[in-house]
Every structure is written in structure tokens, then in C-alpha cells.
Amino acid sequence: MAIMNVEHAETLRAELNRSGTVLVDYGAPRCGPCRTLLPILEELDDEYDSVSIVKVNCDELPELASEAGVMGLPTVVVYSGGQPVEKLVGLRPKSVYQGVLRKYAAVSSSTS
């Protein structure tokens, strides 16, 4: 699976309504930590087949950032069954993202 760049609000909403776990990266090209996060997300995308990874450019889609309560960049929100279950503000080590995904990817794959 490849990381999806959201260009329209409807695209994100449709992705969140699918069953399973979705990791959404709310960031912006001007944000240095956001650029640092991208290779981590690419590695996670390779490691977790059952997780969809989606990027939202907060400069282009501020309404989505507002809906998710984004106050700082990057913000990663993990959704399970369409509901937000974890929010991580700021750049974190890869192991933190892995720990969160392990919790919810296991749940989503056992119910599929």
C-alpha cells in the first residue's frame, strides 16, 4: 500500500469510514519535523499491511486540521473504526508510532 495524499476533505472522510486502522499525518511542507516524519511513515507503511497511512496538508485543507483538533505540526491521529483513538503531537521516535499501531492493527485484523 502507498501513502495517500489527501486533496479533498471527502477523500479523507471516505478513508476513515472504511473498516480498519488509519494513521493520518496532519502536517505541512513548510514544517521541518513533518519532512523528517515522512521516511518514518514510509517505513511504517511497509511494515503494517493492515494500516492505511494518509497525509493531510494543513495549509491546503485547514478545515480538516480544525476538525481533528490539530494545534501543532506534525500531529498524527490514529483512527480505528472511523473514530480517533490516539493523537500524537510533535515528532516522535518510530518506536512510539509502532507501539500505537501494534495496539490497533492487531484489533482491526482480528475483527476483519
Short mmCIF file of N, CA and C in Angstrom, two decimals:
data_model
loop_
_atom_site.label_atom_id
_atom_site.label_comp_id
_atom_site.label_asym_id
_atom_site.label_seq_id
_atom_site.Cartn_x
_atom_site.Cartn_y
_atom_site.Cartn_z
N MET A 1 0.84 -1.18 0.00
CA MET A 1 0.00 0.00 0.00
C MET A 1 0.89 1.24 0.00
N ALA A 2 0.44 2.28 -0.61
CA ALA A 2 1.21 3.52 -0.65
C ALA A 2 0.55 4.56 0.25
N ILE A 3 1.34 5.52 0.69
CA ILE A 3 0.80 6.62 1.48
C ILE A 3 -0.06 7.48 0.57
N MET A 4 -1.26 7.78 1.04
CA MET A 4 -2.21 8.56 0.26
C MET A 4 -2.12 10.03 0.68
N ASN A 5 -1.97 10.91 -0.30
CA ASN A 5 -2.04 12.35 -0.05
C ASN A 5 -3.46 12.80 -0.31
N VAL A 6 -4.09 13.34 0.72
CA VAL A 6 -5.48 13.78 0.61
C VAL A 6 -5.52 15.15 -0.07
N GLU A 7 -6.35 15.25 -1.11
CA GLU A 7 -6.51 16.53 -1.80
C GLU A 7 -7.88 17.14 -1.57
N HIS A 8 -8.83 16.33 -1.06
CA HIS A 8 -10.19 16.80 -0.79
C HIS A 8 -10.67 16.22 0.53
N ALA A 9 -11.45 16.97 1.26
CA ALA A 9 -11.97 16.52 2.55
C ALA A 9 -12.74 15.22 2.41
N GLU A 10 -13.49 15.09 1.32
CA GLU A 10 -14.31 13.88 1.12
C GLU A 10 -13.44 12.62 1.04
N THR A 11 -12.25 12.76 0.48
CA THR A 11 -11.34 11.62 0.36
C THR A 11 -10.96 11.10 1.74
N LEU A 12 -10.62 12.01 2.64
CA LEU A 12 -10.26 11.60 4.00
C LEU A 12 -11.46 10.97 4.69
N ARG A 13 -12.60 11.58 4.58
CA ARG A 13 -13.79 11.05 5.26
C ARG A 13 -14.12 9.65 4.75
N ALA A 14 -13.99 9.44 3.45
CA ALA A 14 -14.26 8.11 2.90
C ALA A 14 -13.25 7.08 3.43
N GLU A 15 -12.00 7.47 3.52
CA GLU A 15 -10.96 6.56 4.02
C GLU A 15 -11.22 6.21 5.48
N LEU A 16 -11.63 7.19 6.28
CA LEU A 16 -11.88 6.93 7.70
C LEU A 16 -13.10 6.04 7.90
N ASN A 17 -14.05 6.08 6.98
CA ASN A 17 -15.26 5.27 7.12
C ASN A 17 -15.05 3.82 6.73
N ARG A 18 -13.90 3.51 6.12
CA ARG A 18 -13.60 2.11 5.83
C ARG A 18 -13.29 1.42 7.16
N SER A 19 -13.47 0.12 7.19
CA SER A 19 -13.12 -0.59 8.41
C SER A 19 -11.60 -0.66 8.52
N GLY A 20 -11.13 -0.77 9.74
CA GLY A 20 -9.70 -0.92 9.95
C GLY A 20 -9.05 0.28 10.57
N THR A 21 -7.74 0.27 10.55
CA THR A 21 -6.92 1.29 11.20
C THR A 21 -6.37 2.23 10.15
N VAL A 22 -6.50 3.54 10.43
CA VAL A 22 -5.99 4.57 9.54
C VAL A 22 -5.12 5.52 10.35
N LEU A 23 -3.89 5.74 9.91
CA LEU A 23 -3.00 6.71 10.53
C LEU A 23 -3.02 7.95 9.64
N VAL A 24 -3.39 9.10 10.22
CA VAL A 24 -3.45 10.34 9.46
C VAL A 24 -2.37 11.28 9.98
N ASP A 25 -1.51 11.71 9.07
CA ASP A 25 -0.45 12.66 9.37
C ASP A 25 -0.93 14.05 8.95
N TYR A 26 -1.18 14.90 9.93
CA TYR A 26 -1.54 16.29 9.66
C TYR A 26 -0.25 17.10 9.72
N GLY A 27 0.16 17.64 8.58
CA GLY A 27 1.43 18.37 8.51
C GLY A 27 1.38 19.43 7.44
N ALA A 28 2.56 19.94 7.09
CA ALA A 28 2.68 20.96 6.06
C ALA A 28 4.10 20.91 5.48
N PRO A 29 4.23 21.23 4.20
CA PRO A 29 5.56 21.19 3.57
C PRO A 29 6.56 22.14 4.23
N ARG A 30 6.10 23.23 4.80
CA ARG A 30 6.99 24.22 5.43
C ARG A 30 7.52 23.75 6.79
N CYS A 31 7.01 22.65 7.29
CA CYS A 31 7.33 22.15 8.63
C CYS A 31 8.49 21.15 8.57
N GLY A 32 9.62 21.52 9.15
CA GLY A 32 10.79 20.64 9.16
C GLY A 32 10.53 19.29 9.81
N PRO A 33 9.94 19.24 11.02
CA PRO A 33 9.65 17.95 11.63
C PRO A 33 8.70 17.09 10.78
N CYS A 34 7.81 17.74 10.04
CA CYS A 34 6.89 17.00 9.16
C CYS A 34 7.67 16.30 8.06
N ARG A 35 8.68 16.97 7.52
CA ARG A 35 9.51 16.36 6.48
C ARG A 35 10.33 15.22 7.07
N THR A 36 10.76 15.35 8.31
CA THR A 36 11.52 14.29 8.97
C THR A 36 10.64 13.07 9.22
N LEU A 37 9.36 13.30 9.45
CA LEU A 37 8.43 12.21 9.72
C LEU A 37 8.16 11.35 8.49
N LEU A 38 8.23 11.91 7.30
CA LEU A 38 7.86 11.19 6.08
C LEU A 38 8.59 9.84 5.91
N PRO A 39 9.92 9.77 6.06
CA PRO A 39 10.57 8.46 5.91
C PRO A 39 10.12 7.45 6.96
N ILE A 40 9.78 7.92 8.16
CA ILE A 40 9.26 7.03 9.20
C ILE A 40 7.92 6.46 8.76
N LEU A 41 7.06 7.32 8.21
CA LEU A 41 5.75 6.86 7.74
C LEU A 41 5.90 5.86 6.60
N GLU A 42 6.87 6.10 5.72
CA GLU A 42 7.10 5.17 4.61
C GLU A 42 7.52 3.80 5.14
N GLU A 43 8.37 3.79 6.16
CA GLU A 43 8.78 2.51 6.77
C GLU A 43 7.58 1.83 7.42
N LEU A 44 6.75 2.59 8.14
CA LEU A 44 5.57 2.02 8.78
C LEU A 44 4.60 1.46 7.74
N ASP A 45 4.49 2.14 6.61
CA ASP A 45 3.62 1.68 5.54
C ASP A 45 4.08 0.32 5.02
N ASP A 46 5.39 0.11 4.95
CA ASP A 46 5.94 -1.17 4.52
C ASP A 46 5.72 -2.27 5.57
N GLU A 47 5.72 -1.88 6.85
CA GLU A 47 5.64 -2.85 7.95
C GLU A 47 4.21 -3.28 8.28
N TYR A 48 3.24 -2.41 8.07
CA TYR A 48 1.87 -2.68 8.50
C TYR A 48 0.93 -2.71 7.30
N ASP A 49 0.69 -3.91 6.77
CA ASP A 49 -0.18 -4.05 5.61
C ASP A 49 -1.63 -3.68 5.91
N SER A 50 -2.05 -3.88 7.15
CA SER A 50 -3.45 -3.67 7.50
C SER A 50 -3.77 -2.22 7.87
N VAL A 51 -2.77 -1.34 7.83
CA VAL A 51 -2.97 0.06 8.21
C VAL A 51 -2.88 0.96 6.98
N SER A 52 -3.86 1.84 6.82
CA SER A 52 -3.80 2.85 5.76
C SER A 52 -3.12 4.09 6.34
N ILE A 53 -2.17 4.65 5.60
CA ILE A 53 -1.50 5.88 6.03
C ILE A 53 -1.86 6.99 5.07
N VAL A 54 -2.33 8.09 5.65
CA VAL A 54 -2.86 9.21 4.89
C VAL A 54 -2.18 10.49 5.35
N LYS A 55 -1.81 11.36 4.40
CA LYS A 55 -1.21 12.65 4.72
C LYS A 55 -2.19 13.76 4.37
N VAL A 56 -2.35 14.70 5.32
CA VAL A 56 -3.19 15.88 5.10
C VAL A 56 -2.30 17.11 5.18
N ASN A 57 -2.30 17.91 4.12
CA ASN A 57 -1.56 19.17 4.10
C ASN A 57 -2.45 20.22 4.77
N CYS A 58 -2.08 20.62 5.98
CA CYS A 58 -2.90 21.54 6.77
C CYS A 58 -2.96 22.94 6.17
N ASP A 59 -1.97 23.30 5.34
CA ASP A 59 -2.02 24.60 4.67
C ASP A 59 -3.11 24.61 3.60
N GLU A 60 -3.30 23.46 2.93
CA GLU A 60 -4.29 23.38 1.85
C GLU A 60 -5.68 22.99 2.35
N LEU A 61 -5.74 22.25 3.45
CA LEU A 61 -7.02 21.77 3.99
C LEU A 61 -7.15 22.11 5.47
N PRO A 62 -7.18 23.40 5.80
CA PRO A 62 -7.23 23.78 7.21
C PRO A 62 -8.49 23.30 7.92
N GLU A 63 -9.57 23.09 7.17
CA GLU A 63 -10.80 22.62 7.80
C GLU A 63 -10.63 21.22 8.39
N LEU A 64 -9.85 20.38 7.72
CA LEU A 64 -9.60 19.04 8.24
C LEU A 64 -8.74 19.09 9.50
N ALA A 65 -7.76 19.97 9.49
CA ALA A 65 -6.92 20.13 10.68
C ALA A 65 -7.77 20.62 11.85
N SER A 66 -8.67 21.54 11.59
CA SER A 66 -9.55 22.06 12.63
C SER A 66 -10.46 20.97 13.17
N GLU A 67 -11.05 20.17 12.28
CA GLU A 67 -11.93 19.07 12.71
C GLU A 67 -11.20 18.09 13.61
N ALA A 68 -9.92 17.86 13.34
CA ALA A 68 -9.13 16.90 14.12
C ALA A 68 -8.53 17.53 15.37
N GLY A 69 -8.73 18.83 15.56
CA GLY A 69 -8.18 19.50 16.74
C GLY A 69 -6.68 19.66 16.70
N VAL A 70 -6.14 19.83 15.51
CA VAL A 70 -4.69 19.97 15.36
C VAL A 70 -4.26 21.34 15.88
N MET A 71 -3.33 21.33 16.83
CA MET A 71 -2.82 22.56 17.41
C MET A 71 -1.34 22.77 17.11
N GLY A 72 -0.65 21.72 16.70
CA GLY A 72 0.77 21.80 16.38
C GLY A 72 1.10 20.78 15.30
N LEU A 73 2.20 21.03 14.60
CA LEU A 73 2.61 20.15 13.50
C LEU A 73 3.93 19.48 13.82
N PRO A 74 4.10 18.24 13.41
CA PRO A 74 3.08 17.36 12.87
C PRO A 74 2.18 16.82 13.98
N THR A 75 0.96 16.49 13.63
CA THR A 75 0.05 15.76 14.51
C THR A 75 -0.35 14.49 13.78
N VAL A 76 -0.18 13.38 14.46
CA VAL A 76 -0.59 12.08 13.92
C VAL A 76 -1.78 11.61 14.73
N VAL A 77 -2.87 11.31 14.02
CA VAL A 77 -4.06 10.77 14.67
C VAL A 77 -4.30 9.38 14.10
N VAL A 78 -4.47 8.42 15.00
CA VAL A 78 -4.79 7.06 14.58
C VAL A 78 -6.29 6.86 14.80
N TYR A 79 -6.94 6.40 13.73
CA TYR A 79 -8.36 6.13 13.77
C TYR A 79 -8.58 4.63 13.68
N SER A 80 -9.52 4.13 14.46
CA SER A 80 -9.90 2.72 14.39
C SER A 80 -11.41 2.68 14.27
N GLY A 81 -11.91 2.03 13.24
CA GLY A 81 -13.34 2.01 13.01
C GLY A 81 -13.94 3.38 12.79
N GLY A 82 -13.14 4.29 12.22
CA GLY A 82 -13.62 5.64 11.92
C GLY A 82 -13.54 6.62 13.08
N GLN A 83 -13.14 6.15 14.25
CA GLN A 83 -13.06 7.01 15.43
C GLN A 83 -11.61 7.26 15.82
N PRO A 84 -11.28 8.50 16.24
CA PRO A 84 -9.91 8.76 16.69
C PRO A 84 -9.64 8.04 18.02
N VAL A 85 -8.53 7.31 18.07
CA VAL A 85 -8.19 6.56 19.28
C VAL A 85 -6.87 7.00 19.90
N GLU A 86 -6.01 7.64 19.13
CA GLU A 86 -4.72 8.13 19.64
C GLU A 86 -4.35 9.40 18.89
N LYS A 87 -3.77 10.36 19.62
CA LYS A 87 -3.27 11.58 18.98
C LYS A 87 -1.86 11.84 19.51
N LEU A 88 -0.92 11.99 18.58
CA LEU A 88 0.47 12.26 18.92
C LEU A 88 0.85 13.60 18.30
N VAL A 89 1.17 14.57 19.14
CA VAL A 89 1.55 15.90 18.67
C VAL A 89 3.06 16.03 18.72
N GLY A 90 3.64 16.48 17.62
CA GLY A 90 5.09 16.62 17.54
C GLY A 90 5.72 15.36 17.00
N LEU A 91 6.96 15.50 16.57
CA LEU A 91 7.72 14.37 16.03
C LEU A 91 8.09 13.42 17.15
N ARG A 92 7.85 12.14 16.96
CA ARG A 92 8.17 11.11 17.95
C ARG A 92 9.08 10.07 17.30
N PRO A 93 9.78 9.29 18.13
CA PRO A 93 10.58 8.20 17.57
C PRO A 93 9.68 7.17 16.88
N LYS A 94 10.22 6.49 15.91
CA LYS A 94 9.47 5.48 15.17
C LYS A 94 8.84 4.46 16.11
N SER A 95 9.54 4.10 17.17
CA SER A 95 9.03 3.08 18.10
C SER A 95 7.70 3.50 18.75
N VAL A 96 7.49 4.78 18.94
CA VAL A 96 6.23 5.25 19.51
C VAL A 96 5.08 4.98 18.55
N TYR A 97 5.28 5.31 17.28
CA TYR A 97 4.25 5.05 16.27
C TYR A 97 4.00 3.55 16.13
N GLN A 98 5.07 2.76 16.19
CA GLN A 98 4.92 1.31 16.09
C GLN A 98 4.09 0.77 17.26
N GLY A 99 4.35 1.28 18.45
CA GLY A 99 3.60 0.83 19.62
C GLY A 99 2.11 1.11 19.51
N VAL A 100 1.78 2.28 19.03
CA VAL A 100 0.37 2.64 18.85
C VAL A 100 -0.26 1.76 17.77
N LEU A 101 0.42 1.60 16.65
CA LEU A 101 -0.14 0.79 15.56
C LEU A 101 -0.29 -0.67 15.96
N ARG A 102 0.63 -1.19 16.75
CA ARG A 102 0.52 -2.58 17.20
C ARG A 102 -0.77 -2.79 17.98
N LYS A 103 -1.14 -1.81 18.80
CA LYS A 103 -2.37 -1.94 19.60
C LYS A 103 -3.59 -2.04 18.70
N TYR A 104 -3.68 -1.16 17.72
CA TYR A 104 -4.91 -1.06 16.94
C TYR A 104 -4.90 -1.92 15.68
N ALA A 105 -3.76 -2.14 15.09
CA ALA A 105 -3.71 -3.00 13.91
C ALA A 105 -4.07 -4.42 14.30
N ALA A 106 -3.64 -4.85 15.48
CA ALA A 106 -3.98 -6.19 15.96
C ALA A 106 -5.49 -6.31 16.15
N VAL A 107 -6.11 -5.28 16.71
CA VAL A 107 -7.55 -5.29 16.93
C VAL A 107 -8.28 -5.33 15.60
N SER A 108 -7.86 -4.49 14.65
CA SER A 108 -8.58 -4.42 13.38
C SER A 108 -8.40 -5.70 12.56
N SER A 109 -7.22 -6.31 12.63
CA SER A 109 -7.01 -7.51 11.81
C SER A 109 -7.75 -8.71 12.39
N SER A 110 -7.97 -8.75 13.71
CA SER A 110 -8.68 -9.90 14.30
C SER A 110 -10.18 -9.79 14.07
N THR A 111 -10.69 -8.59 13.77
CA THR A 111 -12.12 -8.45 13.53
C THR A 111 -12.48 -8.46 12.05
N SER A 112 -11.48 -8.48 11.19
CA SER A 112 -11.74 -8.45 9.74
C SER A 112 -12.11 -9.80 9.22
#
